[in-house]
Coordinates of C-alpha atoms in Angstrom, one line a residue:
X1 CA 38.0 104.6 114.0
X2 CA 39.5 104.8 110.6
X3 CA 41.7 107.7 110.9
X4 CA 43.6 105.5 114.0
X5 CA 43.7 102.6 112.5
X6 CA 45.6 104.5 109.4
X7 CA 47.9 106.0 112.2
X8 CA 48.8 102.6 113.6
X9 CA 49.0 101.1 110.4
X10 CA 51.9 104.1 109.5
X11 CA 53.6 103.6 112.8
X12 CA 53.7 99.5 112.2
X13 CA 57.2 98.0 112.8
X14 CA 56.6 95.4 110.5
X15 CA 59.2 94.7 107.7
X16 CA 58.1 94.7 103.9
X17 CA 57.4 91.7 102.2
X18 CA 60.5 90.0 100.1
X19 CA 61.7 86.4 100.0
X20 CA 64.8 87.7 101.6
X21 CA 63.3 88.8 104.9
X22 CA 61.4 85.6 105.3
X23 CA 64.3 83.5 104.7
X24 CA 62.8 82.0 101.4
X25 CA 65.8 81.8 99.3
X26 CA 66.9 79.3 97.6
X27 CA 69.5 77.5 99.8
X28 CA 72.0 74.5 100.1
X29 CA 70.8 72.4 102.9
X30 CA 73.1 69.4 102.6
X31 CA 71.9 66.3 105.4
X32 CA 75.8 64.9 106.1
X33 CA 74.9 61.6 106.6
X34 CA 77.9 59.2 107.7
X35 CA 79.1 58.5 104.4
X36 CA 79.6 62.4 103.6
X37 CA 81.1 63.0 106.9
X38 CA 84.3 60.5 106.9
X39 CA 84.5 61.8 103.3
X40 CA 85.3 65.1 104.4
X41 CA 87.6 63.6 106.9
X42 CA 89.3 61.2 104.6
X43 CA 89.7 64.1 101.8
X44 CA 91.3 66.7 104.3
X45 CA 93.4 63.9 106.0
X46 CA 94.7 62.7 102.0
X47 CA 95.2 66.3 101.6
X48 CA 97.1 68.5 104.7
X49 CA 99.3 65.0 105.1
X50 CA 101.1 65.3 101.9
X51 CA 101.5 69.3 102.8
X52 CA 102.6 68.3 105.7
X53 CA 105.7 66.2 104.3
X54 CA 106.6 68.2 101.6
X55 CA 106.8 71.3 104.2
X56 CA 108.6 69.3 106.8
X57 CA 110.9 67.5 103.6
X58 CA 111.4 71.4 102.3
X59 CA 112.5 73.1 105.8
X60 CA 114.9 70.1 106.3
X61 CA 116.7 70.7 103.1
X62 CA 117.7 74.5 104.4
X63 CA 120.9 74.7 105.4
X64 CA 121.3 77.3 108.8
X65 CA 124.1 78.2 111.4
X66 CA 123.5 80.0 114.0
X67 CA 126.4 81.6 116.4
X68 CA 125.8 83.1 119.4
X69 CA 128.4 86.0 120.2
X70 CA 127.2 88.1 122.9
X71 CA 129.1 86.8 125.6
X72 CA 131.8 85.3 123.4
X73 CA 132.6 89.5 121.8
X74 CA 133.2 90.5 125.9
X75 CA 136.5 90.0 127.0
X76 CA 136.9 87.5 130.0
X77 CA 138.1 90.2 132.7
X78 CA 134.7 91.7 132.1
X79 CA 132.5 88.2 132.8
X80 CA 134.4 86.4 135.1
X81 CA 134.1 88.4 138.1
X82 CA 131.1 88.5 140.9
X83 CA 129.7 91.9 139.1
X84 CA 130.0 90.4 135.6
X85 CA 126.2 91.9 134.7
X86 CA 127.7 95.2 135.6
X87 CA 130.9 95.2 134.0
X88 CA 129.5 94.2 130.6
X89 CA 127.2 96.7 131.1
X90 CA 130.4 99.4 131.8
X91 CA 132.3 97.6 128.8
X92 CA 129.7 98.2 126.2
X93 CA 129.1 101.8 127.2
X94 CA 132.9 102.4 126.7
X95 CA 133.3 104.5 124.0
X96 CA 137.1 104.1 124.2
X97 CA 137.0 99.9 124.8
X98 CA 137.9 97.6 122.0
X99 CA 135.0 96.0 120.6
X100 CA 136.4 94.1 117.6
X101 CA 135.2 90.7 118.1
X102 CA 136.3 87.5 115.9
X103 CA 134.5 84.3 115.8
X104 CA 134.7 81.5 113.1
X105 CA 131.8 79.4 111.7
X106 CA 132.1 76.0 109.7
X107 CA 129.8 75.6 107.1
X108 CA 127.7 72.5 107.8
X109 CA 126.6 71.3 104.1
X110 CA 127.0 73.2 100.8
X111 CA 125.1 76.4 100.9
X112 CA 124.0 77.3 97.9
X113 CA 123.5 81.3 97.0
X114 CA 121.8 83.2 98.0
X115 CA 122.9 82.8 101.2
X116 CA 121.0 85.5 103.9
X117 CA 122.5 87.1 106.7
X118 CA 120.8 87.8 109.7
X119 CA 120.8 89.3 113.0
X120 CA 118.6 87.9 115.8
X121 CA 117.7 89.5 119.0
X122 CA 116.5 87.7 122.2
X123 CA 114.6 89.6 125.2
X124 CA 114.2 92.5 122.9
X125 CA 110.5 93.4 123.0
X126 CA 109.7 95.5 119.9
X127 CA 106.0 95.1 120.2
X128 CA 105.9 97.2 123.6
X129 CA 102.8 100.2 122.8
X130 CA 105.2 102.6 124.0
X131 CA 107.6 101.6 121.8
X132 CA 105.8 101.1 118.9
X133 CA 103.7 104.3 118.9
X134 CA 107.3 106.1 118.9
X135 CA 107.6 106.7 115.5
X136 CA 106.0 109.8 112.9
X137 CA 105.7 108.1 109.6
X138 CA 104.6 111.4 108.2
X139 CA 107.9 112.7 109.0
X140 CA 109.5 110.1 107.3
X141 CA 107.9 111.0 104.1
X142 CA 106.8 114.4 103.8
X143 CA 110.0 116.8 103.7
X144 CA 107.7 120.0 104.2
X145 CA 106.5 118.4 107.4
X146 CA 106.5 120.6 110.3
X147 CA 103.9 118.9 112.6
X148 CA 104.2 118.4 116.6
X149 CA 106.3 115.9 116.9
X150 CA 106.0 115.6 121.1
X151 CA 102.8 113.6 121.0
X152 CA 104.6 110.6 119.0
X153 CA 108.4 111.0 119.1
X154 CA 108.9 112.0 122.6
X155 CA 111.7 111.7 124.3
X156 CA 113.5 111.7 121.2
X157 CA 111.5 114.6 119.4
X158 CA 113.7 117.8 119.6
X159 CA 117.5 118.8 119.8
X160 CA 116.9 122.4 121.4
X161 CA 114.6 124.0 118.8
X162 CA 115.3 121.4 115.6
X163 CA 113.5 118.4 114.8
X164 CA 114.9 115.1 115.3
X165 CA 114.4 113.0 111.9
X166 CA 114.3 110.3 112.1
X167 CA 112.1 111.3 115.6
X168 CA 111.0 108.8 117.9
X169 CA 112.2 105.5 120.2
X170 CA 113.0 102.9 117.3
X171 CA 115.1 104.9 115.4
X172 CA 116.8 105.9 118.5
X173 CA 117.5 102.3 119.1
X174 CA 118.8 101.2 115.8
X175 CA 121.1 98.6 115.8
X176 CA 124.0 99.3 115.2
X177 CA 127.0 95.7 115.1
X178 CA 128.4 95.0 111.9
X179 CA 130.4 92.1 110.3
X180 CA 132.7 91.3 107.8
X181 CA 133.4 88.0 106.1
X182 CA 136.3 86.3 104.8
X183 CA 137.3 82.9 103.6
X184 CA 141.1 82.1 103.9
X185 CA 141.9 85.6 104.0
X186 CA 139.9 86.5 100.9
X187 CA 137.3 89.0 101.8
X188 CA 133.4 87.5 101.2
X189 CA 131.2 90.6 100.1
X190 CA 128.2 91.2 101.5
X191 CA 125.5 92.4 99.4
X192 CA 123.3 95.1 101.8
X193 CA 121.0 96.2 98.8
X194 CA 117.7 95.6 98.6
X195 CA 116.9 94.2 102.2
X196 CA 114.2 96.3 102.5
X197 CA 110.6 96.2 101.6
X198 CA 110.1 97.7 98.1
X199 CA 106.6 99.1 99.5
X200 CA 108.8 100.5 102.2
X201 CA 110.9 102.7 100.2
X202 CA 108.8 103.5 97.8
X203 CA 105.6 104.7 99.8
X204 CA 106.6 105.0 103.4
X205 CA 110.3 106.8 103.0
X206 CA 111.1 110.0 101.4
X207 CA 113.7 110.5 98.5
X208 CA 114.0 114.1 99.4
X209 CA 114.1 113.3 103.5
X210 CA 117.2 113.5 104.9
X211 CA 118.4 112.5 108.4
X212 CA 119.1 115.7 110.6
X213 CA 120.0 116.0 114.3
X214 CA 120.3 112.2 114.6
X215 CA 121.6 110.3 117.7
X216 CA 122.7 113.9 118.6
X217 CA 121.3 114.0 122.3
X218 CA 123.3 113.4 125.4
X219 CA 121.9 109.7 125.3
X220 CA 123.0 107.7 122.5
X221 CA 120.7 105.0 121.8
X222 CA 122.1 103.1 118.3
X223 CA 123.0 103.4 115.3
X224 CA 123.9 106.7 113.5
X225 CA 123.0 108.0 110.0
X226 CA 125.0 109.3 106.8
X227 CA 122.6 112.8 106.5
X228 CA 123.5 112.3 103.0
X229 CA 121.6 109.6 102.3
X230 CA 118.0 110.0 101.8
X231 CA 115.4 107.9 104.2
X232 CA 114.3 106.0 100.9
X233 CA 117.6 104.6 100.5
X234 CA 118.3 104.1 104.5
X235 CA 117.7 100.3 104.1
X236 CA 119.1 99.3 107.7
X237 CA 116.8 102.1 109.7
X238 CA 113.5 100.6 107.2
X239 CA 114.1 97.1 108.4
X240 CA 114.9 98.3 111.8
X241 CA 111.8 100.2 111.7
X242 CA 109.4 97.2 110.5
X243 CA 108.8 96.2 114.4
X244 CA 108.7 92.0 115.0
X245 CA 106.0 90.8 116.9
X246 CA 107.7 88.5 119.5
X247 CA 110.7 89.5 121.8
X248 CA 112.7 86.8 120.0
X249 CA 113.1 87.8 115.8
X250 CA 115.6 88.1 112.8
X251 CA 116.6 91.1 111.2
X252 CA 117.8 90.8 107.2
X253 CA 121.5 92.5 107.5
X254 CA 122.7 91.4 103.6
X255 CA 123.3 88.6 101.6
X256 CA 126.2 86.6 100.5
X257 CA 125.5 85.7 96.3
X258 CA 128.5 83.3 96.5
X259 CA 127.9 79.3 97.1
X260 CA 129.7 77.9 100.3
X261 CA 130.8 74.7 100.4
X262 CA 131.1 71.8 103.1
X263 CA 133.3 72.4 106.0
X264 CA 134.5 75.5 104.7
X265 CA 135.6 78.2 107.6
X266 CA 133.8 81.5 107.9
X267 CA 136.2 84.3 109.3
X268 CA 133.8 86.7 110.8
X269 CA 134.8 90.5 111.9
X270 CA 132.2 91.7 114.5
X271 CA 131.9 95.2 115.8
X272 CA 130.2 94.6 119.0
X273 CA 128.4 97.6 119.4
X274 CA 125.0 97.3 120.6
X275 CA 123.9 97.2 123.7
X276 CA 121.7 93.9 125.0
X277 CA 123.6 93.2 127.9
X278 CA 121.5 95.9 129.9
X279 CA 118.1 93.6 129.1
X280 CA 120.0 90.7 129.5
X281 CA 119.1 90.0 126.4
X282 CA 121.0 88.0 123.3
X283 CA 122.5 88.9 120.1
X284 CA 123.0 86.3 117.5
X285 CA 124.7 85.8 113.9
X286 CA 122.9 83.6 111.3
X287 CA 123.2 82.1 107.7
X288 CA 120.4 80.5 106.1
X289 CA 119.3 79.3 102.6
X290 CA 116.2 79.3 101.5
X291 CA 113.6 76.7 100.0
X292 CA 110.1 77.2 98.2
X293 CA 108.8 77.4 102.0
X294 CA 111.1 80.4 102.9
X295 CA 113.4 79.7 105.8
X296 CA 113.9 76.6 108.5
X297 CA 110.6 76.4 109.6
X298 CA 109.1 72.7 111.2
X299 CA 106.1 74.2 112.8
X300 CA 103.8 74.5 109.3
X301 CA 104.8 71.2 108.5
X302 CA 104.1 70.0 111.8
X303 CA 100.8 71.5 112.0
X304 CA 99.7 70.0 108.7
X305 CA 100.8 66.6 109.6
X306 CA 98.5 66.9 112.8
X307 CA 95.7 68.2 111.3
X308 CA 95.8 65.3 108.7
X309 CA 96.1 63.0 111.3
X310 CA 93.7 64.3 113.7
X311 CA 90.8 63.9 110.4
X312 CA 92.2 59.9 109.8
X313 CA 91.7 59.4 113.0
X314 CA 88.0 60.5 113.4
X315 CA 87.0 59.3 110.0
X316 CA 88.5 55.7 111.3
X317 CA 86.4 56.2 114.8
X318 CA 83.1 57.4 112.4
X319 CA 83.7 54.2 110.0
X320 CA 83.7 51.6 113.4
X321 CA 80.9 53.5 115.1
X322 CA 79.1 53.0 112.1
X323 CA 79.8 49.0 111.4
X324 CA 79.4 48.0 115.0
X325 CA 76.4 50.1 116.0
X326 CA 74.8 51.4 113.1
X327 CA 71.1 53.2 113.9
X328 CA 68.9 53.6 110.7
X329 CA 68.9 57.1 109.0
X330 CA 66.2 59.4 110.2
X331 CA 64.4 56.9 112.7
X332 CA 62.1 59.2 114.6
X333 CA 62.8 56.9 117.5
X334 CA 66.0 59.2 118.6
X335 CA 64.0 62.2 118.9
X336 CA 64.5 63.3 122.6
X337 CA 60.5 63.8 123.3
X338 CA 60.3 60.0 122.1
X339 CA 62.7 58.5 124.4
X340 CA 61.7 57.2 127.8
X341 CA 63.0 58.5 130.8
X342 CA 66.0 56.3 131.1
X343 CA 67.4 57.3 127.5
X344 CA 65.9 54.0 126.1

């Protein structure tokens, strides 16, 4: 009799005693009576409202253009005929077409420096998982790196029996258009330093990796590469390579440290090289300043403003409920296993 009730006592499940197994620490337990609740709703409404303007007041003082060229860089023979998806297809693919392309943009309000240039892609997914995955950051990295490169980079691993590096689908697919800026026939320079992440060059690229066997294939996808340069200093390919979420996204291409002023005219030089016209998607040029909020962005301010609203109005609705049908605080009354059957 003893020696199983010593067994059983061994093989007990039950916990150790301590104040933190039966809950018996000491605890906030706040009752939010009516008052406390259109409080909180008044203080988060006085709050995320002013937000709210001062982000909406911030993204309207940044000054953007935004120029389509796409269609406008194709010459008309190639867009005005039944088969106009196929010939700008054919047109782009020409190595031997003229793809100079010059457009001119009027500055809206002064623009004071800096003044960041952009490229935007629409219909381009970069968040595909095959796309993604296409990549060996190892490689990019690690100059003794001699690792199977099929598994990640593939198509784009090998040329014969070298390594491609920078292996893998979004390298392939670097874009590739350039542009050149002048004001009255005085060049504007564009500063194309520093675009990059500086966690990017200094921890995911390689000063002693060097582009080899690049865009080298029978299928050319982008962009090529100076195999001079080191990857660490490759700025366009580590922006290229920071993949955007959405199909629709900006890419930083330089900046301009000069102020623009009103109504000024913005010669632009574009080399029409890259190929959206298979995806039917768009390419875009834009010039933005910036504000203490980044770039032209209404949705944070927006969201704030409806929050802030949306807490007004219930604390308004909690206030009335309260003077027109107030019901005294803690009345046992309410309990459900007090009321009759009807809810009375």
């Amino acid at each position: 009799m003893g020696e199983g009730a010593s067994s059983s006592s061994k093989k007990s499940r039950k916990p150790d005693y301590s104040r933190f197994t039966q809950q018996e620490l000491p605890a906030c337990k706040p009752i939010l009576t009516p008052q406390w609740v259109v409080t909180a709703f008044i203080f988060l409404g006085i709050v995320f409202i002013p937000i709210g303007l001062a982000s909406l007041s911030a993204s309207e003082k940044v000054v953007e253009i935004v120029h389509r060229y796409d269609e406008q860089c194709v010459p008309t023979n190639y867009t005005q005929s039944d088969l106009a998806y196929h010939d700008r297809i054919a047109f782009i693919k020409n190595n031997k077409s003229n793809k100079t392309c010059i457009v001119t943009l009027t500055v809206p309000k002064k623009m004071k420096h800096p003044i960041y240039v952009y490229y935007q892609l629409d219909n381009f997914y970069q968040n595909h998982r095959r796309y993604v995955k296409s990549r060996n950051d190892e490689q990019l990295r690690n100059p003794n790196f001699k690792g199977d490169l099929k598994k990640t980079c593939a198509p784009e691993d090998m040329n014969g029996n070298e390594p491609v590096i920078p292996c893998g689908l979004i390298a392939w697919s670097l874009f590739n258009d350039t542009y050149g800026f002048s004001i009255k026939n005085k060049g504007l320079p564009i500063n194309r330093k520093n675009i990059s992440w500086p966690s990017d060059k200094k921890h995911k690229f390689g000063s002693k990796v060097f582009p080899k066997n690049f865009q080298k294939g029978s299928l050319i996808g982008g962009g090529s590469l100076n195999e001079s340069i080191p990857m660490s200093e490759q700025e366009d390919l580590q922006v290229w390579l920071r993949t955007a979420a959405l199909p629709v996204f900006r890419k930083l291409y330089g900046k301009i440290e000069h102020d623009l002023e009103a109504n000024e005219i913005i010669t632009v030089v574009i080399q029409n090289n890259y190929n959206t016209y298979t995806s039917e998607g768009k390419k875009s040029l834009v010039l933005s300043t910036t504000t203490w909020i980044g770039g032209k962005n209404k949705f944070l301010g927006i969201a704030y403003l409806t929050v802030g609203g949306i807490c007004l109005f219930v604390a308004i609705i909690f206030i009335l409920m309260y003077v027109i049908k107030p019901r005294p605080f803690g009345d046992p009354a309410y309990l459900s296993w007090n009321l009759n059957p009807s809810g009375n």
